[in-house]
mmCIF file of C-alpha atoms in Angstrom:
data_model
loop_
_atom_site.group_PDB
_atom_site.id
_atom_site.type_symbol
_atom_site.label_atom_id
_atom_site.label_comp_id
_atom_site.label_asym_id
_atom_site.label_seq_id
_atom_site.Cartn_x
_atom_site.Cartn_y
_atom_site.Cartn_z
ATOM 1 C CA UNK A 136 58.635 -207.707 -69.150
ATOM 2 C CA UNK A 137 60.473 -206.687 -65.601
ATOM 3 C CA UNK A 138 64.436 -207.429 -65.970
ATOM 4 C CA UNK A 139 67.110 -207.245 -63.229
ATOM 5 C CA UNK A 140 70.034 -205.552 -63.804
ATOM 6 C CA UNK A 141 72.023 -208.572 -62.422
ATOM 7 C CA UNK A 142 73.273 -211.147 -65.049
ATOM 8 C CA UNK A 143 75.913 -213.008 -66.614
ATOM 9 C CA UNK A 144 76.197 -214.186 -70.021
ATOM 10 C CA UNK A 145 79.836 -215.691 -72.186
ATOM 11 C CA UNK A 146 80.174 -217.623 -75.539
ATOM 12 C CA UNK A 147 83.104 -218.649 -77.584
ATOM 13 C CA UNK A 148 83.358 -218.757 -81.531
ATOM 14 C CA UNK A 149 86.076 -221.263 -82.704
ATOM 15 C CA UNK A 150 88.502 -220.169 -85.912
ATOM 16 C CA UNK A 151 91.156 -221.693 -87.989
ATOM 17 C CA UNK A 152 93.253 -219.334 -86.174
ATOM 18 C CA UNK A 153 92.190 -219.763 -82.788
ATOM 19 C CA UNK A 154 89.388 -219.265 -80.450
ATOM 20 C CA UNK A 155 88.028 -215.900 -79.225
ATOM 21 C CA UNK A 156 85.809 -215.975 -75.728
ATOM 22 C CA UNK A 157 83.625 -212.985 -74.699
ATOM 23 C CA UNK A 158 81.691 -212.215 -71.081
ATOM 24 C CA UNK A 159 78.869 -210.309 -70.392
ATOM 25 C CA UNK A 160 78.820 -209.475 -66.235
ATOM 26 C CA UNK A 161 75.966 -207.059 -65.567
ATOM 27 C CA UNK A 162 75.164 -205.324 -62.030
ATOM 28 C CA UNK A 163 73.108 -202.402 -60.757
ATOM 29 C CA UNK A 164 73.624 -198.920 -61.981
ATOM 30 C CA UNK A 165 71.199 -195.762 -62.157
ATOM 31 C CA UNK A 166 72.112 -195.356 -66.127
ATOM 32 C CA UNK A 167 73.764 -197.446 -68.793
ATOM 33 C CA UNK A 168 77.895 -197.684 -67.822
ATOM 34 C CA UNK A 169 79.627 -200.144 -70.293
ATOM 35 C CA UNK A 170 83.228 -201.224 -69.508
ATOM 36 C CA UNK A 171 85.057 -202.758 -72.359
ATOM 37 C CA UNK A 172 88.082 -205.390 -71.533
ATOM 38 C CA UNK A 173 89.673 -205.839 -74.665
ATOM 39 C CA UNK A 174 92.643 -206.701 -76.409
ATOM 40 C CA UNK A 175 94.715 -204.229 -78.498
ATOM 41 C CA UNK A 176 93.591 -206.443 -81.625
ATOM 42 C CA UNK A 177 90.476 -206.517 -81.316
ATOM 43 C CA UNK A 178 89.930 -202.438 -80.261
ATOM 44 C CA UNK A 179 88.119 -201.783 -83.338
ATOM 45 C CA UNK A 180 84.825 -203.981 -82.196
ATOM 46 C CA UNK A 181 84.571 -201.725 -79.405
ATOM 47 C CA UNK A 182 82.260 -199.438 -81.301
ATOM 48 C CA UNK A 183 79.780 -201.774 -82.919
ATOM 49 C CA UNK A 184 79.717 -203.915 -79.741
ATOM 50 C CA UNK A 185 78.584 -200.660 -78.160
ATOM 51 C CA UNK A 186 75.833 -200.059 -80.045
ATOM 52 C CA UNK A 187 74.644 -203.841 -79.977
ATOM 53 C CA UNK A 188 74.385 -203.579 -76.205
ATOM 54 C CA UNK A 189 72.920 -200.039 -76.001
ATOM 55 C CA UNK A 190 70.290 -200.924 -78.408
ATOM 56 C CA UNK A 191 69.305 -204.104 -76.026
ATOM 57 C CA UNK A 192 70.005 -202.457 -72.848
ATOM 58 C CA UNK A 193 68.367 -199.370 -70.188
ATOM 59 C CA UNK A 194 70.667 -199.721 -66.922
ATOM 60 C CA UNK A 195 73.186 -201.125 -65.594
ATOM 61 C CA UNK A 196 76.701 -201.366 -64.845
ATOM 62 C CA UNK A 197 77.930 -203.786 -68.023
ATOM 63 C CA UNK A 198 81.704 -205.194 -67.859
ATOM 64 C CA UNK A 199 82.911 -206.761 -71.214
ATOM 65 C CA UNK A 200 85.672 -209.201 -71.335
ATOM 66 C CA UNK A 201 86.972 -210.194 -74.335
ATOM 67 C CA UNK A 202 90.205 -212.428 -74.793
ATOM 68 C CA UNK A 203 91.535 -214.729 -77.330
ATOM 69 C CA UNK A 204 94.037 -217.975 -78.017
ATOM 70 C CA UNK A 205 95.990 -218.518 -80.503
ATOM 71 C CA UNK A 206 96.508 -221.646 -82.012
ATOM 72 C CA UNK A 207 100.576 -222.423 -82.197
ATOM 73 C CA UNK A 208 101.274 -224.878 -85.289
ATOM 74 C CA UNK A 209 104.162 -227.168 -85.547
ATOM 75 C CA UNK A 210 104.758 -227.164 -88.998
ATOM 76 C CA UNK A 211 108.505 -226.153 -89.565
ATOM 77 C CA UNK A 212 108.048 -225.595 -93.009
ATOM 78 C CA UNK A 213 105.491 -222.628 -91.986
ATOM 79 C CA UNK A 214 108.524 -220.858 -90.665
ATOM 80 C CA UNK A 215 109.683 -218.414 -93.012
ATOM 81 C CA UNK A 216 113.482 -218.418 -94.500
ATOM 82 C CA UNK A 217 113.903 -214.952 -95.316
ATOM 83 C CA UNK A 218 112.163 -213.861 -92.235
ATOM 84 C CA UNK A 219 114.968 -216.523 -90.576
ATOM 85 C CA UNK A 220 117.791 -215.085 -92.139
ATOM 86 C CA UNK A 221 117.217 -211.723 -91.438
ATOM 87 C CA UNK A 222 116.496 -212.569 -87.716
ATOM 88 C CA UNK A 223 119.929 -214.290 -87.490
ATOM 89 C CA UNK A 224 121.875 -211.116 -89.103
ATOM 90 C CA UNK A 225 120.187 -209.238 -86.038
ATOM 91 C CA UNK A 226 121.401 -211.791 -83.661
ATOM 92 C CA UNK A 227 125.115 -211.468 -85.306
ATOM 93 C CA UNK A 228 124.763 -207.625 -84.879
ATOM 94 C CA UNK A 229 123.459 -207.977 -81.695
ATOM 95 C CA UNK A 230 126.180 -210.444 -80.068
ATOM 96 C CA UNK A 231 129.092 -207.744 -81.448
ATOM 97 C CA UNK A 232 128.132 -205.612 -78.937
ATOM 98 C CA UNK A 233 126.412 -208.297 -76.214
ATOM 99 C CA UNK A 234 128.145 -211.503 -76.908
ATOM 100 C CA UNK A 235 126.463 -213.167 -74.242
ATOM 101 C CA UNK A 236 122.898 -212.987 -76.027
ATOM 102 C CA UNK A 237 121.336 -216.682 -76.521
ATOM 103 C CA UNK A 238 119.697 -217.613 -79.308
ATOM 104 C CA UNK A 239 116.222 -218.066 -79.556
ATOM 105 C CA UNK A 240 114.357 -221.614 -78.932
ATOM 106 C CA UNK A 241 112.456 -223.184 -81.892
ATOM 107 C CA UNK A 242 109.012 -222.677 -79.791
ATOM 108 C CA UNK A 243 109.978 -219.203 -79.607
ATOM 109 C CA UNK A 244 110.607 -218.833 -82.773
ATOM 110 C CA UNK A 245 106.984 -220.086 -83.757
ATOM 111 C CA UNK A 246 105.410 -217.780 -81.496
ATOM 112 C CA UNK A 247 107.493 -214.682 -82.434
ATOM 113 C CA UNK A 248 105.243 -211.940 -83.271
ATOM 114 C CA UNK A 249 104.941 -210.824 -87.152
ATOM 115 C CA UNK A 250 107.754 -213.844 -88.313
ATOM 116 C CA UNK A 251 105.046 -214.779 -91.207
ATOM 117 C CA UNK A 252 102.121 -212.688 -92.594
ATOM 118 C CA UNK A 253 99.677 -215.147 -91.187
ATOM 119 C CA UNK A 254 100.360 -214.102 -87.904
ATOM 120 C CA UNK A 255 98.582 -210.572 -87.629
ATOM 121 C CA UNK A 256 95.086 -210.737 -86.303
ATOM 122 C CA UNK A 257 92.403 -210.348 -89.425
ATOM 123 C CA UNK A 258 90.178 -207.777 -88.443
ATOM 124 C CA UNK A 259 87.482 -208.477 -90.755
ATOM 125 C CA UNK A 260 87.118 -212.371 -89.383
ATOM 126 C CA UNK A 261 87.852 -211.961 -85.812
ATOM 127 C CA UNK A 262 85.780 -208.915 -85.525
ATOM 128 C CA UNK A 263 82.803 -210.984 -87.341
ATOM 129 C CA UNK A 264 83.819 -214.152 -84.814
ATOM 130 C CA UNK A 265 83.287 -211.273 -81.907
ATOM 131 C CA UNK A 266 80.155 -209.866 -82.686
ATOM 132 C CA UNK A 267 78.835 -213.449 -83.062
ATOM 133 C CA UNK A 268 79.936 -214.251 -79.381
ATOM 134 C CA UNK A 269 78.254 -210.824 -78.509
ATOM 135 C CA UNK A 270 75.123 -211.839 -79.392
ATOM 136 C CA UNK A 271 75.182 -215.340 -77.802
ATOM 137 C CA UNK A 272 76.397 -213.638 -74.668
ATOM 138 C CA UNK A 273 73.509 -210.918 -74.916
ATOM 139 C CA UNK A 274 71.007 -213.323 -74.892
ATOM 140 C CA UNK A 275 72.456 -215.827 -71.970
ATOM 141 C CA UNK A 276 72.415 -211.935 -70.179
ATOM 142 C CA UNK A 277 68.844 -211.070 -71.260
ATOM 143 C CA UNK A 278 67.663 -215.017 -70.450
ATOM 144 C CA UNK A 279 69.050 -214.378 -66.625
ATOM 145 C CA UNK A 280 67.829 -210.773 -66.445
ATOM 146 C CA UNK A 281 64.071 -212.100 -67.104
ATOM 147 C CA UNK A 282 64.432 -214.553 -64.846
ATOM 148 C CA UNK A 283 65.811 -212.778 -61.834
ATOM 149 C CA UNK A 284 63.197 -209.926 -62.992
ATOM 150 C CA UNK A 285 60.052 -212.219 -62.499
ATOM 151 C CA UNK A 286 61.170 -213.176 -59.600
ATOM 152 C CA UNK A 287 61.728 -210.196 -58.367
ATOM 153 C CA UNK A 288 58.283 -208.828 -59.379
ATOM 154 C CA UNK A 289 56.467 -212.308 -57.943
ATOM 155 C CA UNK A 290 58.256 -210.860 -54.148
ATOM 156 C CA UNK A 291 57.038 -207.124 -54.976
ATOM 157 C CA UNK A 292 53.545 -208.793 -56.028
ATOM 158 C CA UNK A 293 52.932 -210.917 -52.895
ATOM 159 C CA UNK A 294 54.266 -206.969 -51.140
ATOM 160 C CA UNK A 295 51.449 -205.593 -52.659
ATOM 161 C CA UNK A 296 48.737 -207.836 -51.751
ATOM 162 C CA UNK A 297 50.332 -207.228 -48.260
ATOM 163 C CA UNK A 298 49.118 -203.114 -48.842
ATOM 164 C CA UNK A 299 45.929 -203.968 -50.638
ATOM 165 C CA UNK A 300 45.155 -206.313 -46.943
ATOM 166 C CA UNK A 301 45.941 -203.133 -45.042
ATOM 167 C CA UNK A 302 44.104 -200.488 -47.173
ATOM 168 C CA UNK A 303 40.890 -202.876 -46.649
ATOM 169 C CA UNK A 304 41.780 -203.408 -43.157
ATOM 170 C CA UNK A 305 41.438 -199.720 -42.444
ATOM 171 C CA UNK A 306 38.514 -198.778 -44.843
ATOM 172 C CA UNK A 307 36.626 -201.095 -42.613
ATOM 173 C CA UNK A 308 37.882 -200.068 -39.354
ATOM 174 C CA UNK A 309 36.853 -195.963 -39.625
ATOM 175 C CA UNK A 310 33.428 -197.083 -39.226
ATOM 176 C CA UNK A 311 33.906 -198.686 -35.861
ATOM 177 C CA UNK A 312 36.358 -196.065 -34.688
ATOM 178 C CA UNK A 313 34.153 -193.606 -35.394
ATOM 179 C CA UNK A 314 31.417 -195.085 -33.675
ATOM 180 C CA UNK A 315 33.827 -195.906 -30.563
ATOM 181 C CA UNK A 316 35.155 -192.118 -30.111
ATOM 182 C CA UNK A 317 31.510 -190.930 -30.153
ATOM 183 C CA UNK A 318 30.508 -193.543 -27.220
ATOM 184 C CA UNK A 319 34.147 -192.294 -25.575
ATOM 185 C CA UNK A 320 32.878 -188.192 -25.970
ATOM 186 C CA UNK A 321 29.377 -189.195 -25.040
ATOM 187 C CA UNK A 322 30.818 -190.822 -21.334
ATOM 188 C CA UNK A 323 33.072 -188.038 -20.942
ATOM 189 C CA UNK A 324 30.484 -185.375 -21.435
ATOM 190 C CA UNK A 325 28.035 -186.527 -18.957
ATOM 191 C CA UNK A 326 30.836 -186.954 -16.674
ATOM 192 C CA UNK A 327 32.041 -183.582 -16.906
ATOM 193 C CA UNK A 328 28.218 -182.164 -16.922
ATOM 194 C CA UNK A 329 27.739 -184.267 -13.534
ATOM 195 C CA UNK A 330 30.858 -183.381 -11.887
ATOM 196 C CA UNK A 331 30.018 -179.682 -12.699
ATOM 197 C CA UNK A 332 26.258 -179.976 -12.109
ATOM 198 C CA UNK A 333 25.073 -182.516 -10.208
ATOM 199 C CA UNK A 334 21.431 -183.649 -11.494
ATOM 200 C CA UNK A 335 22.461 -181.137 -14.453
ATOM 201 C CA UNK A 336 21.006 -183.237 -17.111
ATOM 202 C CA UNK A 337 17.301 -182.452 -15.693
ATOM 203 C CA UNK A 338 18.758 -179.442 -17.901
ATOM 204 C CA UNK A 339 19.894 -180.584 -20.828
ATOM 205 C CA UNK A 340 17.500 -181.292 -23.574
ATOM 206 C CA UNK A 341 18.560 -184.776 -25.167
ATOM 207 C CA UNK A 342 18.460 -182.521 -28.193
ATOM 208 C CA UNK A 343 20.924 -180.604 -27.607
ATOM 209 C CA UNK A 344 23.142 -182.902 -26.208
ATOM 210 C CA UNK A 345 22.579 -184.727 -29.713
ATOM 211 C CA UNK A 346 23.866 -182.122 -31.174
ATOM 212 C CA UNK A 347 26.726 -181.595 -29.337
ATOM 213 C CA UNK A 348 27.548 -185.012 -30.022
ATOM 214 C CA UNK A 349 27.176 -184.743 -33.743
ATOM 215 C CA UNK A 350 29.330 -181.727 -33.954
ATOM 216 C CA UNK A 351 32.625 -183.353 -31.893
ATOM 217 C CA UNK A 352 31.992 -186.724 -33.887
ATOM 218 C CA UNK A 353 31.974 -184.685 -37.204
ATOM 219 C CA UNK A 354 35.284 -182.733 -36.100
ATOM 220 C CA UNK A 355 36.577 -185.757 -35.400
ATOM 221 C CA UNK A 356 35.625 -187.303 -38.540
ATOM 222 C CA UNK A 357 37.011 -184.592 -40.622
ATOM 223 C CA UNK A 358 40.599 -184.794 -38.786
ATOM 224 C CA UNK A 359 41.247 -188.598 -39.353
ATOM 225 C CA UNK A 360 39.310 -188.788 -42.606
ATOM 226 C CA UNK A 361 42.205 -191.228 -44.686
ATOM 227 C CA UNK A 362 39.607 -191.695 -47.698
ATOM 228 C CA UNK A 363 41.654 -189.823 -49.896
ATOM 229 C CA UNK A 364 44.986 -191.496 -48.683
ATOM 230 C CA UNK A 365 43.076 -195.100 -49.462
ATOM 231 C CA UNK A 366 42.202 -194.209 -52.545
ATOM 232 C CA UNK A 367 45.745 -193.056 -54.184
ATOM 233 C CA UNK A 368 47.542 -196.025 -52.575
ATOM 234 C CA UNK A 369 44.738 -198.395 -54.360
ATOM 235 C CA UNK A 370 45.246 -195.946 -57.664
ATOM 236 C CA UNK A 371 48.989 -196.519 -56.718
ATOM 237 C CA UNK A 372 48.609 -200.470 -56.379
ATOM 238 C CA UNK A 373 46.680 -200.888 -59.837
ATOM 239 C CA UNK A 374 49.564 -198.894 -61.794
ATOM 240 C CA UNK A 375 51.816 -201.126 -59.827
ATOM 241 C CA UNK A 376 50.547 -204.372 -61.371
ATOM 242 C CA UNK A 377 50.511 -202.652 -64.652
ATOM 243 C CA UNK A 378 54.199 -201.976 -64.525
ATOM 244 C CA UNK A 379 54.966 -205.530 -63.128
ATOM 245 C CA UNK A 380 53.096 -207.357 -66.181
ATOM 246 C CA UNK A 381 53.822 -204.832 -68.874
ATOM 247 C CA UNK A 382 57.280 -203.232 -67.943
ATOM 248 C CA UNK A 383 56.496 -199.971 -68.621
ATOM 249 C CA UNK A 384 56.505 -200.456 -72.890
ATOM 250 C CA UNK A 385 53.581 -199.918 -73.657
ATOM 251 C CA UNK A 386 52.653 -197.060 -71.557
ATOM 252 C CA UNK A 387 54.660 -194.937 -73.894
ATOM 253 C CA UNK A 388 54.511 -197.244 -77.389
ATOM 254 C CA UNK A 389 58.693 -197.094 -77.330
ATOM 255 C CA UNK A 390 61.117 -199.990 -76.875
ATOM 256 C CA UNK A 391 62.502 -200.268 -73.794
ATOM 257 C CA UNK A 392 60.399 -197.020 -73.390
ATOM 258 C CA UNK A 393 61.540 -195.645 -70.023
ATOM 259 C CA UNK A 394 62.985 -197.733 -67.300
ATOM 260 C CA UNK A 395 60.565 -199.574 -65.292
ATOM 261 C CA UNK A 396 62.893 -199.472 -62.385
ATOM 262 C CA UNK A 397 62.616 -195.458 -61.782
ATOM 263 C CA UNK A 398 59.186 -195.784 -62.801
ATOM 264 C CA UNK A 399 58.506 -198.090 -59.657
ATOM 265 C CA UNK A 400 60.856 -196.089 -57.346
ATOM 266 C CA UNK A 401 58.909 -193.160 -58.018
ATOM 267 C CA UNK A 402 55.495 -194.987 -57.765
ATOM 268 C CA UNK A 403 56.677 -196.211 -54.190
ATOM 269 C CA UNK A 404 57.711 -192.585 -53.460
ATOM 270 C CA UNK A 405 54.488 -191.816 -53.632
ATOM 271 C CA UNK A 406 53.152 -194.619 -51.924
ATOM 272 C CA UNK A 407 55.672 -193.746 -48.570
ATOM 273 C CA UNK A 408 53.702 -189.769 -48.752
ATOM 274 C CA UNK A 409 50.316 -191.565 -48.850
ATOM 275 C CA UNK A 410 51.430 -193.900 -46.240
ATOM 276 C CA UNK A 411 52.648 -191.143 -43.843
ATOM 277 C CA UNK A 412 49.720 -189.038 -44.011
ATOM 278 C CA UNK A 413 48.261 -191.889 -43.231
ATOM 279 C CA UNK A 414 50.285 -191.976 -40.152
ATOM 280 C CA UNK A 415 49.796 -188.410 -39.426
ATOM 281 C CA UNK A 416 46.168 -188.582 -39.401
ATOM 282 C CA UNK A 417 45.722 -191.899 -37.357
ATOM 283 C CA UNK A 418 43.002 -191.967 -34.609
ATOM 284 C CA UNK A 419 43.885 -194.998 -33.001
ATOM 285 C CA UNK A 420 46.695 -197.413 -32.451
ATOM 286 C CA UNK A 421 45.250 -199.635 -34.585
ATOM 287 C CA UNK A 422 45.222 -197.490 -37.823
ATOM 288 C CA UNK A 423 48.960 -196.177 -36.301
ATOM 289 C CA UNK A 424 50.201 -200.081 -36.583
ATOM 290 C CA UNK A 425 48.382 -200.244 -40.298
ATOM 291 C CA UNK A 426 50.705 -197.144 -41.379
ATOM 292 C CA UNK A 427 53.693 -198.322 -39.801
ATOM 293 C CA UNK A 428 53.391 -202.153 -42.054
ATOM 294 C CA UNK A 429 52.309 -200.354 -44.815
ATOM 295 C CA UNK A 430 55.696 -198.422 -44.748
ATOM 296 C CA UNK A 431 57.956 -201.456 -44.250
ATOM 297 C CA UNK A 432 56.030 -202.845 -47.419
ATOM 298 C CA UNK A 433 56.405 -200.224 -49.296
ATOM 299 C CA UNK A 434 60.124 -200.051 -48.594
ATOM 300 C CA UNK A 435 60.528 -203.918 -49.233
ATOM 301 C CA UNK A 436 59.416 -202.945 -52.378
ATOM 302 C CA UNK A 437 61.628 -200.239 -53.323
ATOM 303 C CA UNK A 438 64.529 -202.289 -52.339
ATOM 304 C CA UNK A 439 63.755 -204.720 -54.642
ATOM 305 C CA UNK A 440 62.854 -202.039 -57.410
ATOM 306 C CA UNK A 441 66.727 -200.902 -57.193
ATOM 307 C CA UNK A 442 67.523 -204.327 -59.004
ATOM 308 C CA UNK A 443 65.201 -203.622 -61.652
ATOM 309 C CA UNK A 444 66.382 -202.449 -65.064
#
């Protein structure tokens, strides 16, 4: 399956506790680049997080945001005497030497950090509740990557039908154009003979002007022959499709067994040589044009190929 590199994914677990929100925001990158956002707390679930989203992902730039709310409680009898007293001998110590300090408000006092042993973070749970929201998130992300990545392959698709047209196009028209430069040398040769030698084809056995003929149309013939060209852009079309439908998996039996995205960079690579030499070699406007639209295919192609995983 083709995936973009461009998605979004977020879930949110719910605890006694709290609640605990995580985002997934993916863009375009030649490798693998994870970001993590996270909160001093919850530091340790960098590393398994990491391995969760290398083990699911090829490329891409990967931001993770993870934040949390607490939830405050208003139950007075939650606050902790010995925890009170000792915070009002600090006060009394502190006002001997700054008698101007306030005391604290009751809403402060619930949200003081460490006042009861319920209030540290437990890593065990809220790690758990993380990794949970990871994998809700990776999926929204993988969901939107397959989507973007079909429709991404349906434009590079329709591109290559677009080649295909113009490959035919010009397979048909050597015939003609062969045909057309030897009528073209055959008019400028008896002009040149008559200009030279008036009556001079009294001469000139037909024979040998036959073969005269034969030998300019077959130098000709060899110069623009594009058969070559033709056939490695329609060798280069059918491993296109191949890579569009399968991804790239299967050609090497691995999961997410190289990136499909270099793969098709490379293949249109290719396809731009082929389409230059096509260029190179052209014996006639017409077959000049085909090389030129063949180019601006093959580049609307690679464009899109820079969004693919």
């Amino acid at each position: 399956m083709i995936r973009s590199m461009t998605a979004f994914g977020n879930a949110r677990a719910d605890l006694e506790q709290g609640t605990l929100a995580l985002e997934l925001r993916s863009v375009n990158s030649r490798f693998l680049d994870l970001y993590f956002r996270l909160p001093d707390e919850l530091r340790h679930v960098e590393t398994p997080l990491r391995e969760l989203l290398t083990a699911q992902l090829a490329r891409g730039k990967v931001e993770i945001r993870v934040s949390y709310t607490r939830n405050v409680s208003t139950d007075l009898s939650k606050l902790e005497p010995a925890w009170l007293e000792t915070l009002a001998e600090q006060l009394q110590a502190a006002r001997r030497v700054l008698p101007d300090i306030a005391a604290p408000r009751l809403v402060e006092l619930f949200n003081w950090p460490g006042q009861r042993a319920n209030d540290a973070l437990d890593p065990q749970v809220w790690g758990a509740a993380c990794m949970q929201a990871a994998q809700e998130a990776l999926k929204q992300l993988q969901d939107g990557r397959a989507r973007e990545g079909e429709r991404l392959a349906g434009m590079m698709r329709e591109c290559a039908d677009g080649v295909a047209a113009i490959v035919d196009q010009v397979q048909n028209h050597l015939p003609q154009l062969l045909a057309d430069h030897r009528d073209k040398l055959a008019a400028k040769l008896r002009e040149s003979v008559e200009a030279a030698f008036p009556g001079g084809f009294t001469h000139i056995s037909g024979a040998e002007l036959s073969e005269r003929l034969s030998q300019e149309a077959n130098l000709f013939a060899l110069r623009i022959d594009v058969a070559e060209e033709l056939s490695r852009l329609r060798s280069h079309l059918e491993e296109l499709r191949h890579l569009l439908t399968d991804g790239g998996g299967k050609a090497t039996g691995k999961k997410n067994a190289g990136s499909a995205g270099k793969r098709l960079d490379f293949l249109f690579q290719e396809m731009n040589r082929e389409a230059n030499t096509l260029g190179s070699k052209a014996g006639s406007m017409e077959v000049t044009r085909a090389a030129m639209d063949l180019k601006l295919l093959i580049e609307q192609m690679r464009e899109q190929a820079q969004n693919i995983e």
